[in-house]
Coordinates of C-alpha atoms in Angstrom, one line a residue:
X1 CA 9.2 -15.9 3.6
X2 CA 12.7 -17.1 2.5
X3 CA 11.4 -20.6 1.8
X4 CA 8.5 -19.1 -0.2
X5 CA 11.0 -17.6 -2.7
X6 CA 13.9 -20.1 -2.6
X7 CA 11.9 -23.3 -3.2
X8 CA 10.2 -22.3 -6.5
X9 CA 13.2 -20.5 -7.7
X10 CA 15.3 -23.7 -8.2
X11 CA 12.5 -25.7 -9.8
X12 CA 13.2 -25.0 -13.5
X13 CA 16.8 -26.0 -13.2
X14 CA 16.2 -29.2 -11.2
X15 CA 13.4 -30.4 -13.5
X16 CA 15.4 -29.5 -16.7
X17 CA 18.4 -31.5 -15.4
X18 CA 16.4 -34.5 -14.4
X19 CA 13.9 -34.9 -17.3
X20 CA 15.5 -33.2 -20.3
X21 CA 13.7 -32.6 -23.6
X22 CA 9.9 -32.5 -23.7
X23 CA 9.6 -30.9 -20.3
X24 CA 9.6 -27.2 -19.4
X25 CA 9.4 -25.6 -16.0
X26 CA 9.3 -22.2 -14.4
X27 CA 8.8 -20.4 -11.1
X28 CA 7.2 -17.1 -10.2
X29 CA 7.0 -14.9 -7.1
X30 CA 4.0 -12.7 -7.0
X31 CA 1.8 -10.5 -4.8
X32 CA -1.7 -9.1 -5.1
X33 CA -3.8 -6.7 -3.1
X34 CA -7.3 -8.2 -3.3
X35 CA -10.5 -6.3 -3.4
X36 CA -11.3 -7.5 0.1
X37 CA -8.3 -5.7 1.5
X38 CA -6.2 -8.9 2.0
X39 CA -2.7 -9.2 0.6
X40 CA -1.5 -12.4 -1.0
X41 CA 2.2 -13.3 -1.6
X42 CA 2.7 -16.5 -3.6
X43 CA 5.6 -18.6 -4.8
X44 CA 4.4 -20.8 -7.7
X45 CA 6.2 -23.5 -9.7
X46 CA 4.9 -24.8 -13.0
X47 CA 5.9 -28.1 -14.7
X48 CA 4.8 -28.7 -18.3
X49 CA 5.1 -31.9 -20.3
X50 CA 4.6 -31.9 -24.1
X51 CA 4.0 -35.5 -25.2
X52 CA 3.1 -34.3 -28.7
X53 CA 3.3 -31.1 -30.8
X54 CA -0.4 -30.3 -30.0
X55 CA -0.8 -31.5 -26.4
X56 CA 0.5 -30.0 -23.2
X57 CA 0.0 -31.3 -19.7
X58 CA 0.8 -29.1 -16.7
X59 CA 0.7 -28.7 -12.9
X60 CA 1.3 -25.5 -10.9
X61 CA 1.7 -26.0 -7.1
X62 CA 1.9 -22.9 -5.0
X63 CA 2.8 -21.8 -1.4
X64 CA 1.0 -18.7 -0.1
X65 CA 1.0 -16.1 2.6
X66 CA -2.1 -14.1 3.2
X67 CA -2.5 -11.2 5.6
X68 CA -5.3 -8.7 6.4
X69 CA -5.9 -6.2 9.2
X70 CA -9.4 -5.8 10.5
X71 CA -10.2 -3.4 13.4
X72 CA -6.6 -3.2 14.4
X73 CA -6.0 -7.0 14.4
X74 CA -3.8 -8.6 11.7
X75 CA -4.8 -12.1 10.6
X76 CA -2.4 -14.3 8.6
X77 CA -2.5 -17.6 6.8
X78 CA 0.5 -19.5 5.3
X79 CA 0.5 -22.8 3.5
X80 CA -0.1 -24.7 0.3
X81 CA -2.8 -23.5 -2.1
X82 CA -5.1 -25.5 -4.3
X83 CA -3.3 -27.5 -7.1
X84 CA -4.2 -26.6 -10.7
X85 CA -3.8 -29.3 -13.3
X86 CA -4.3 -28.8 -17.0
X87 CA -4.6 -30.6 -20.3
X88 CA -4.3 -28.2 -23.2
X89 CA -4.4 -28.6 -27.0
X90 CA -3.4 -26.1 -29.7
X91 CA -2.9 -25.8 -33.5
X92 CA -1.6 -23.2 -35.9
X93 CA -3.6 -22.8 -39.1
X94 CA -2.1 -22.0 -42.5
X95 CA -2.2 -18.5 -43.7
X96 CA -0.2 -15.2 -43.7
X97 CA -1.2 -14.2 -40.2
X98 CA -0.4 -17.6 -38.7
X99 CA -3.7 -17.9 -36.7
X100 CA -3.5 -20.1 -33.6
X101 CA -6.4 -21.9 -31.8
X102 CA -6.1 -23.4 -28.3
X103 CA -8.2 -24.9 -25.5
X104 CA -7.4 -26.1 -22.0
X105 CA -9.4 -28.1 -19.5
X106 CA -8.3 -27.2 -15.9
X107 CA -8.8 -29.3 -12.8
X108 CA -8.3 -27.7 -9.4
X109 CA -7.5 -30.1 -6.5
X110 CA -8.4 -28.8 -2.9
X111 CA -4.9 -29.2 -1.5
X112 CA -5.1 -25.9 0.4
X113 CA -6.6 -25.4 3.9
X114 CA -10.0 -23.7 3.0
X115 CA -10.6 -22.9 6.7
X116 CA -7.7 -20.5 6.5
X117 CA -8.7 -19.0 3.2
X118 CA -6.0 -21.1 1.3
X119 CA -8.2 -22.6 -1.4
X120 CA -11.8 -23.6 -1.8
X121 CA -12.1 -27.0 -0.1
X122 CA -13.8 -28.4 -3.3
X123 CA -12.7 -29.9 -6.6
X124 CA -13.1 -27.3 -9.3
X125 CA -13.1 -27.5 -13.1
X126 CA -12.8 -24.7 -15.7
X127 CA -12.5 -24.3 -19.5
X128 CA -10.0 -21.9 -21.2
X129 CA -10.2 -20.9 -24.9
X130 CA -7.7 -18.8 -26.8
X131 CA -7.1 -17.4 -30.3
X132 CA -3.9 -15.7 -31.4
X133 CA -2.3 -14.2 -34.5
X134 CA 0.9 -12.4 -35.6
X135 CA 0.1 -9.2 -37.4
X136 CA 3.8 -8.8 -38.2
X137 CA 7.0 -10.6 -37.3
X138 CA 7.2 -8.5 -34.1
X139 CA 3.5 -7.8 -33.2
X140 CA 1.4 -10.6 -31.7
X141 CA -2.2 -10.5 -30.4
X142 CA -4.1 -13.0 -28.3
X143 CA -7.7 -13.2 -27.0
X144 CA -8.6 -15.6 -24.1
X145 CA -11.8 -16.6 -22.4
X146 CA -12.1 -18.6 -19.2
X147 CA -15.0 -19.9 -17.2
X148 CA -15.4 -22.1 -14.2
X149 CA -17.6 -25.2 -14.9
X150 CA -17.9 -26.6 -11.4
X151 CA -16.7 -25.9 -7.8
X152 CA -16.3 -22.6 -6.0
X153 CA -13.0 -21.4 -7.5
X154 CA -12.9 -18.8 -10.2
X155 CA -10.5 -19.2 -13.1
X156 CA -7.9 -17.1 -11.4
X157 CA -7.2 -15.1 -8.2
X158 CA -9.1 -12.2 -9.7
X159 CA -12.2 -13.6 -11.5
X160 CA -15.6 -14.2 -9.9
X161 CA -16.6 -17.9 -9.9
X162 CA -19.8 -17.5 -11.9
X163 CA -18.4 -15.0 -14.4
X164 CA -16.6 -15.4 -17.7
X165 CA -13.1 -13.9 -17.7
X166 CA -11.9 -12.3 -20.9
X167 CA -8.4 -11.1 -21.7
X168 CA -6.9 -9.2 -24.7
X169 CA -3.1 -9.1 -24.9
X170 CA -0.7 -7.5 -27.3
X171 CA 3.1 -8.2 -27.3
X172 CA 5.7 -6.4 -29.3
X173 CA 9.3 -7.7 -29.8
X174 CA 11.5 -4.7 -29.3
X175 CA 14.6 -6.8 -30.0
X176 CA 15.5 -10.5 -30.4
X177 CA 15.8 -10.8 -26.6
X178 CA 13.3 -8.2 -25.3
X179 CA 9.5 -8.0 -25.7
X180 CA 7.0 -5.6 -24.1
X181 CA 3.2 -6.3 -23.6
X182 CA 0.0 -4.6 -22.7
X183 CA -3.3 -6.3 -21.7
X184 CA -6.9 -5.6 -20.8
X185 CA -9.1 -8.0 -18.8
X186 CA -12.7 -8.0 -17.8
X187 CA -15.3 -10.3 -16.2
X188 CA -18.6 -10.5 -18.0
X189 CA -21.9 -12.1 -16.9
X190 CA -23.1 -12.4 -13.3
X191 CA -21.1 -13.1 -10.1
X192 CA -21.9 -14.7 -6.8
X193 CA -23.3 -12.3 -4.2
X194 CA -20.6 -10.3 -2.5
X195 CA -18.2 -10.6 -5.5
X196 CA -17.3 -7.8 -7.9
X197 CA -16.8 -8.1 -11.6
X198 CA -13.2 -7.3 -12.4
X199 CA -11.9 -4.8 -14.9
X200 CA -8.2 -4.3 -15.3
X201 CA -5.2 -3.3 -17.5
X202 CA -1.7 -4.5 -17.3
X203 CA 1.9 -4.1 -18.5
X204 CA 4.5 -6.7 -18.8
X205 CA 7.9 -7.6 -20.2
X206 CA 9.9 -10.7 -21.3
X207 CA 13.7 -10.9 -21.5
X208 CA 15.4 -14.0 -23.0
X209 CA 18.4 -15.0 -21.0
X210 CA 19.7 -18.0 -23.0
X211 CA 18.0 -20.4 -25.4
X212 CA 14.4 -20.8 -24.1
X213 CA 15.2 -19.5 -20.6
X214 CA 13.5 -16.2 -20.0
X215 CA 12.8 -13.7 -17.2
X216 CA 9.3 -12.2 -17.1
X217 CA 7.7 -9.3 -15.2
X218 CA 4.0 -8.7 -15.2
X219 CA 1.8 -6.1 -13.5
X220 CA -2.0 -5.6 -13.3
X221 CA -4.1 -2.6 -12.1
X222 CA -7.8 -2.7 -11.2
X223 CA -10.2 -0.3 -13.1
X224 CA -13.5 -1.1 -11.4
X225 CA -14.9 -0.7 -7.9
X226 CA -14.2 -3.9 -5.9
X227 CA -11.4 -5.0 -8.3
X228 CA -8.0 -6.0 -7.0
X229 CA -6.1 -2.6 -6.9
X230 CA -2.8 -4.1 -8.0
X231 CA -0.8 -7.2 -8.6
X232 CA 2.8 -8.0 -9.7
X233 CA 4.8 -11.2 -10.5
X234 CA 8.3 -12.0 -11.5
X235 CA 9.2 -15.3 -13.1
X236 CA 12.1 -17.2 -14.5
X237 CA 12.2 -20.4 -16.5
X238 CA 11.1 -22.0 -19.8
X239 CA 7.3 -22.1 -18.8
X240 CA 5.1 -19.9 -16.8
X241 CA 1.7 -19.9 -15.1
X242 CA -0.6 -19.7 -18.2
X243 CA -2.2 -23.1 -19.0
X244 CA -3.6 -22.3 -22.5
X245 CA -0.9 -22.8 -25.1
X246 CA -2.1 -19.8 -27.1
X247 CA -3.3 -17.1 -24.7
X248 CA -1.5 -18.4 -21.7
X249 CA 1.9 -17.3 -23.0
X250 CA 1.0 -13.6 -22.6
X251 CA 1.2 -11.2 -19.7
X252 CA -2.3 -11.2 -18.2
X253 CA -2.6 -15.0 -18.1
X254 CA 0.9 -15.4 -16.8
X255 CA 0.0 -13.2 -13.9
X256 CA -3.4 -14.7 -13.2
X257 CA -2.2 -18.2 -13.1
X258 CA 0.8 -17.3 -11.0
X259 CA -1.7 -16.2 -8.2
X260 CA -4.4 -18.8 -8.8
X261 CA -3.9 -21.2 -6.0
X262 CA -4.4 -19.0 -2.9
X263 CA -7.4 -17.2 -1.6
X264 CA -10.9 -18.7 -1.5
X265 CA -12.4 -16.0 -3.7
X266 CA -15.0 -18.2 -5.3
X267 CA -17.7 -18.7 -2.7
X268 CA -17.0 -15.8 -0.4
X269 CA -17.2 -18.1 2.5
X270 CA -13.5 -18.4 3.4
X271 CA -12.8 -17.7 7.1
X272 CA -9.5 -15.9 6.5
X273 CA -9.4 -12.6 8.2
X274 CA -12.6 -13.2 10.1
X275 CA -12.2 -15.9 12.8
X276 CA -8.9 -17.7 12.6
X277 CA -5.1 -17.2 12.2
X278 CA -3.4 -20.1 10.5
X279 CA 0.3 -20.9 10.0

Protein backbone atom coordinates (compact mmCIF):
# COMPACT_ATOMS: atom_id res chain seq x y z
CA UNK A 1 0.00 0.00 0.00
CA UNK A 2 2.95 2.33 0.70
CA UNK A 3 4.10 2.07 -2.92
CA UNK A 4 0.53 2.81 -4.08
CA UNK A 5 0.77 6.23 -2.44
CA UNK A 6 4.46 7.12 -2.72
CA UNK A 7 4.88 6.52 -6.46
CA UNK A 8 2.19 8.88 -7.80
CA UNK A 9 2.91 11.46 -5.09
CA UNK A 10 6.31 12.40 -6.53
CA UNK A 11 5.15 12.44 -10.18
CA UNK A 12 4.29 16.14 -10.51
CA UNK A 13 7.64 17.26 -9.13
CA UNK A 14 9.72 14.87 -11.25
CA UNK A 15 7.90 15.73 -14.49
CA UNK A 16 7.96 19.49 -13.86
CA UNK A 17 11.70 19.41 -13.21
CA UNK A 18 12.47 17.33 -16.31
CA UNK A 19 10.16 18.86 -18.90
CA UNK A 20 9.51 22.44 -17.82
CA UNK A 21 6.93 24.66 -19.47
CA UNK A 22 4.06 23.28 -21.54
CA UNK A 23 3.75 20.25 -19.27
CA UNK A 24 1.57 19.83 -16.19
CA UNK A 25 1.29 16.84 -13.90
CA UNK A 26 -0.53 15.66 -10.83
CA UNK A 27 -1.24 12.68 -8.63
CA UNK A 28 -4.27 11.47 -6.71
CA UNK A 29 -4.99 8.82 -4.12
CA UNK A 30 -8.63 7.77 -4.03
CA UNK A 31 -11.01 5.13 -2.77
CA UNK A 32 -14.53 4.11 -3.79
CA UNK A 33 -17.10 1.66 -2.48
CA UNK A 34 -18.65 0.18 -5.62
CA UNK A 35 -22.27 -0.83 -5.95
CA UNK A 36 -21.15 -4.47 -6.18
CA UNK A 37 -19.76 -4.27 -2.64
CA UNK A 38 -16.11 -4.21 -3.71
CA UNK A 39 -13.76 -1.49 -2.49
CA UNK A 40 -11.16 0.08 -4.78
CA UNK A 41 -8.12 2.07 -3.67
CA UNK A 42 -6.18 3.74 -6.50
CA UNK A 43 -3.07 5.81 -6.94
CA UNK A 44 -3.29 7.71 -10.23
CA UNK A 45 -0.78 9.99 -11.94
CA UNK A 46 -1.67 12.31 -14.80
CA UNK A 47 0.66 13.90 -17.32
CA UNK A 48 -0.65 16.66 -19.61
CA UNK A 49 1.15 18.24 -22.55
CA UNK A 50 -0.22 21.43 -24.15
CA UNK A 51 1.35 21.85 -27.60
CA UNK A 52 -0.95 24.81 -28.37
CA UNK A 53 -3.40 27.04 -26.54
CA UNK A 54 -6.38 24.94 -27.68
CA UNK A 55 -4.99 21.37 -27.64
CA UNK A 56 -4.18 19.18 -24.61
CA UNK A 57 -2.79 15.62 -24.69
CA UNK A 58 -2.85 13.50 -21.54
CA UNK A 59 -2.17 10.08 -20.03
CA UNK A 60 -3.31 8.81 -16.62
CA UNK A 61 -1.73 5.51 -15.45
CA UNK A 62 -3.03 4.01 -12.21
CA UNK A 63 -2.15 1.32 -9.68
CA UNK A 64 -5.13 -0.30 -7.97
CA UNK A 65 -6.04 -2.49 -5.02
CA UNK A 66 -9.47 -4.14 -4.97
CA UNK A 67 -11.04 -6.14 -2.18
CA UNK A 68 -14.40 -7.81 -1.61
CA UNK A 69 -15.73 -10.24 0.97
CA UNK A 70 -18.19 -12.90 -0.24
CA UNK A 71 -19.58 -15.57 2.09
CA UNK A 72 -16.81 -14.93 4.60
CA UNK A 73 -14.00 -15.12 2.02
CA UNK A 74 -12.05 -11.98 1.09
CA UNK A 75 -10.82 -11.73 -2.49
CA UNK A 76 -8.18 -9.18 -3.50
CA UNK A 77 -6.55 -7.91 -6.68
CA UNK A 78 -3.58 -5.56 -6.95
CA UNK A 79 -1.90 -4.20 -10.06
CA UNK A 80 -1.95 -1.73 -12.92
CA UNK A 81 -5.30 -0.61 -14.30
CA UNK A 82 -6.21 0.24 -17.88
CA UNK A 83 -4.40 3.26 -19.34
CA UNK A 84 -6.57 6.23 -20.39
CA UNK A 85 -5.14 8.48 -23.13
CA UNK A 86 -6.86 11.67 -24.26
CA UNK A 87 -6.73 14.38 -26.91
CA UNK A 88 -8.80 17.42 -25.94
CA UNK A 89 -9.61 20.76 -27.57
CA UNK A 90 -11.18 23.88 -26.07
CA UNK A 91 -11.93 27.51 -26.83
CA UNK A 92 -13.28 30.54 -24.96
CA UNK A 93 -15.87 32.59 -26.83
CA UNK A 94 -16.09 36.37 -26.56
CA UNK A 95 -18.76 37.78 -24.32
CA UNK A 96 -19.44 38.99 -20.79
CA UNK A 97 -19.91 35.47 -19.39
CA UNK A 98 -16.74 34.08 -21.04
CA UNK A 99 -18.44 30.90 -22.35
CA UNK A 100 -16.12 27.93 -22.86
CA UNK A 101 -16.55 24.94 -25.20
CA UNK A 102 -14.51 21.76 -25.00
CA UNK A 103 -14.36 18.22 -26.38
CA UNK A 104 -12.11 15.25 -25.66
CA UNK A 105 -11.58 11.92 -27.38
CA UNK A 106 -10.50 9.25 -24.91
CA UNK A 107 -8.72 5.98 -25.70
CA UNK A 108 -8.43 3.28 -23.01
CA UNK A 109 -5.64 0.72 -23.47
CA UNK A 110 -6.13 -2.69 -21.76
CA UNK A 111 -2.99 -2.62 -19.60
CA UNK A 112 -4.82 -4.08 -16.58
CA UNK A 113 -5.37 -7.77 -15.85
CA UNK A 114 -9.06 -8.22 -16.70
CA UNK A 115 -9.11 -11.74 -15.23
CA UNK A 116 -8.53 -10.09 -11.86
CA UNK A 117 -11.05 -7.30 -12.41
CA UNK A 118 -8.28 -4.79 -13.15
CA UNK A 119 -9.58 -3.34 -16.40
CA UNK A 120 -11.67 -4.60 -19.28
CA UNK A 121 -9.31 -6.60 -21.48
CA UNK A 122 -10.41 -4.60 -24.54
CA UNK A 123 -9.54 -1.30 -26.20
CA UNK A 124 -12.21 1.28 -25.42
CA UNK A 125 -13.04 4.71 -26.80
CA UNK A 126 -15.27 7.47 -25.46
CA UNK A 127 -16.28 11.06 -26.19
CA UNK A 128 -16.39 13.84 -23.60
CA UNK A 129 -18.13 17.20 -24.21
CA UNK A 130 -18.18 20.21 -21.91
CA UNK A 131 -19.51 23.75 -21.68
CA UNK A 132 -18.66 26.27 -18.99
CA UNK A 133 -19.26 29.87 -18.00
CA UNK A 134 -18.36 32.38 -15.29
CA UNK A 135 -21.46 34.07 -13.88
CA UNK A 136 -19.24 36.32 -11.76
CA UNK A 137 -15.51 36.61 -11.14
CA UNK A 138 -15.93 34.08 -8.31
CA UNK A 139 -18.73 31.75 -9.49
CA UNK A 140 -18.09 29.23 -12.28
CA UNK A 141 -20.43 26.61 -13.76
CA UNK A 142 -19.71 23.64 -16.03
CA UNK A 143 -21.85 20.97 -17.69
CA UNK A 144 -20.23 17.79 -18.99
CA UNK A 145 -21.48 14.80 -20.98
CA UNK A 146 -19.54 11.58 -21.61
CA UNK A 147 -20.37 8.39 -23.48
CA UNK A 148 -18.44 5.26 -24.38
CA UNK A 149 -18.18 4.69 -28.14
CA UNK A 150 -16.63 1.22 -28.16
CA UNK A 151 -15.31 -1.41 -25.77
CA UNK A 152 -16.68 -2.57 -22.43
CA UNK A 153 -15.45 0.29 -20.26
CA UNK A 154 -17.75 3.06 -19.11
CA UNK A 155 -16.50 6.63 -19.10
CA UNK A 156 -15.51 6.35 -15.42
CA UNK A 157 -15.43 3.92 -12.51
CA UNK A 158 -19.06 4.87 -11.84
CA UNK A 159 -20.89 5.08 -15.17
CA UNK A 160 -22.48 2.15 -17.00
CA UNK A 161 -20.92 1.28 -20.35
CA UNK A 162 -23.98 1.90 -22.53
CA UNK A 163 -25.24 5.00 -20.70
CA UNK A 164 -24.47 8.69 -21.16
CA UNK A 165 -22.92 10.23 -18.06
CA UNK A 166 -23.92 13.83 -17.25
CA UNK A 167 -22.36 16.12 -14.65
CA UNK A 168 -23.19 19.62 -13.41
CA UNK A 169 -20.56 21.42 -11.33
CA UNK A 170 -20.51 24.77 -9.55
CA UNK A 171 -17.32 26.22 -8.09
CA UNK A 172 -17.10 29.34 -5.92
CA UNK A 173 -13.80 31.07 -5.12
CA UNK A 174 -13.96 31.85 -1.42
CA UNK A 175 -10.58 33.58 -1.48
CA UNK A 176 -7.70 33.97 -3.94
CA UNK A 177 -6.34 30.59 -2.72
CA UNK A 178 -9.45 28.63 -1.68
CA UNK A 179 -12.42 27.43 -3.76
CA UNK A 180 -15.33 25.19 -2.83
CA UNK A 181 -17.52 23.19 -5.23
CA UNK A 182 -20.69 21.13 -5.45
CA UNK A 183 -21.73 18.70 -8.16
CA UNK A 184 -24.56 16.49 -9.36
CA UNK A 185 -24.09 13.53 -11.68
CA UNK A 186 -26.45 11.14 -13.43
CA UNK A 187 -26.44 8.37 -16.03
CA UNK A 188 -29.15 8.62 -18.68
CA UNK A 189 -30.25 6.11 -21.29
CA UNK A 190 -29.95 2.33 -20.93
CA UNK A 191 -27.26 0.19 -19.34
CA UNK A 192 -25.96 -3.35 -19.83
CA UNK A 193 -27.81 -6.05 -17.91
CA UNK A 194 -26.73 -6.19 -14.27
CA UNK A 195 -25.61 -2.55 -14.20
CA UNK A 196 -27.31 0.28 -12.36
CA UNK A 197 -27.72 3.82 -13.64
CA UNK A 198 -25.84 6.14 -11.30
CA UNK A 199 -27.19 9.20 -9.50
CA UNK A 200 -24.89 11.13 -7.18
CA UNK A 201 -23.95 14.41 -5.56
CA UNK A 202 -20.56 15.58 -4.41
CA UNK A 203 -18.60 18.25 -2.57
CA UNK A 204 -15.04 19.31 -3.22
CA UNK A 205 -12.39 21.89 -2.52
CA UNK A 206 -9.25 23.32 -4.10
CA UNK A 207 -6.44 25.13 -2.26
CA UNK A 208 -3.64 26.85 -4.18
CA UNK A 209 -0.28 26.15 -2.56
CA UNK A 210 2.05 28.18 -4.80
CA UNK A 211 1.71 29.36 -8.39
CA UNK A 212 -0.27 26.71 -10.30
CA UNK A 213 0.42 24.02 -7.66
CA UNK A 214 -2.79 23.07 -5.85
CA UNK A 215 -4.22 20.58 -3.38
CA UNK A 216 -7.70 19.19 -4.16
CA UNK A 217 -10.14 17.06 -2.16
CA UNK A 218 -13.26 15.61 -3.82
CA UNK A 219 -16.10 13.46 -2.50
CA UNK A 220 -19.07 11.70 -4.05
CA UNK A 221 -22.20 10.07 -2.54
CA UNK A 222 -24.64 7.78 -4.37
CA UNK A 223 -28.33 8.67 -4.54
CA UNK A 224 -29.84 5.70 -6.40
CA UNK A 225 -30.13 2.00 -5.71
CA UNK A 226 -27.06 0.20 -7.03
CA UNK A 227 -24.97 3.39 -7.13
CA UNK A 228 -21.54 3.49 -5.57
CA UNK A 229 -22.32 4.58 -1.97
CA UNK A 230 -19.27 6.82 -1.56
CA UNK A 231 -15.96 7.86 -3.07
CA UNK A 232 -13.15 10.22 -2.07
CA UNK A 233 -9.90 11.39 -3.62
CA UNK A 234 -7.04 13.69 -2.61
CA UNK A 235 -4.73 15.15 -5.24
CA UNK A 236 -1.73 17.43 -5.56
CA UNK A 237 -0.12 18.94 -8.64
CA UNK A 238 -0.80 21.27 -11.54
CA UNK A 239 -3.16 18.86 -13.38
CA UNK A 240 -5.70 16.32 -12.20
CA UNK A 241 -7.76 13.44 -13.54
CA UNK A 242 -10.27 15.26 -15.71
CA UNK A 243 -9.45 15.00 -19.42
CA UNK A 244 -11.86 17.63 -20.76
CA UNK A 245 -10.26 21.09 -20.59
CA UNK A 246 -13.61 22.67 -19.69
CA UNK A 247 -15.61 20.33 -17.45
CA UNK A 248 -12.65 18.17 -16.41
CA UNK A 249 -11.23 20.88 -14.15
CA UNK A 250 -14.17 20.55 -11.75
CA UNK A 251 -14.82 18.31 -8.77
CA UNK A 252 -16.99 15.51 -10.18
CA UNK A 253 -14.74 14.90 -13.18
CA UNK A 254 -11.54 15.06 -11.13
CA UNK A 255 -12.91 12.28 -8.93
CA UNK A 256 -14.29 10.15 -11.76
CA UNK A 257 -11.06 10.12 -13.72
CA UNK A 258 -8.95 9.58 -10.59
CA UNK A 259 -10.72 6.19 -10.28
CA UNK A 260 -11.22 5.33 -13.95
CA UNK A 261 -8.54 2.70 -14.54
CA UNK A 262 -9.54 -0.02 -12.10
CA UNK A 263 -12.57 -2.34 -11.88
CA UNK A 264 -14.08 -3.93 -14.96
CA UNK A 265 -17.47 -2.33 -14.49
CA UNK A 266 -18.33 -2.14 -18.15
CA UNK A 267 -19.29 -5.68 -19.14
CA UNK A 268 -20.10 -7.15 -15.75
CA UNK A 269 -17.99 -10.20 -16.68
CA UNK A 270 -14.94 -9.44 -14.50
CA UNK A 271 -13.85 -12.42 -12.35
CA UNK A 272 -12.77 -10.34 -9.37
CA UNK A 273 -14.43 -11.45 -6.15
CA UNK A 274 -15.82 -14.62 -7.74
CA UNK A 275 -13.19 -17.18 -8.66
CA UNK A 276 -9.67 -15.76 -8.28
CA UNK A 277 -7.37 -13.85 -5.96
CA UNK A 278 -4.67 -11.87 -7.76
CA UNK A 279 -1.66 -9.96 -6.52
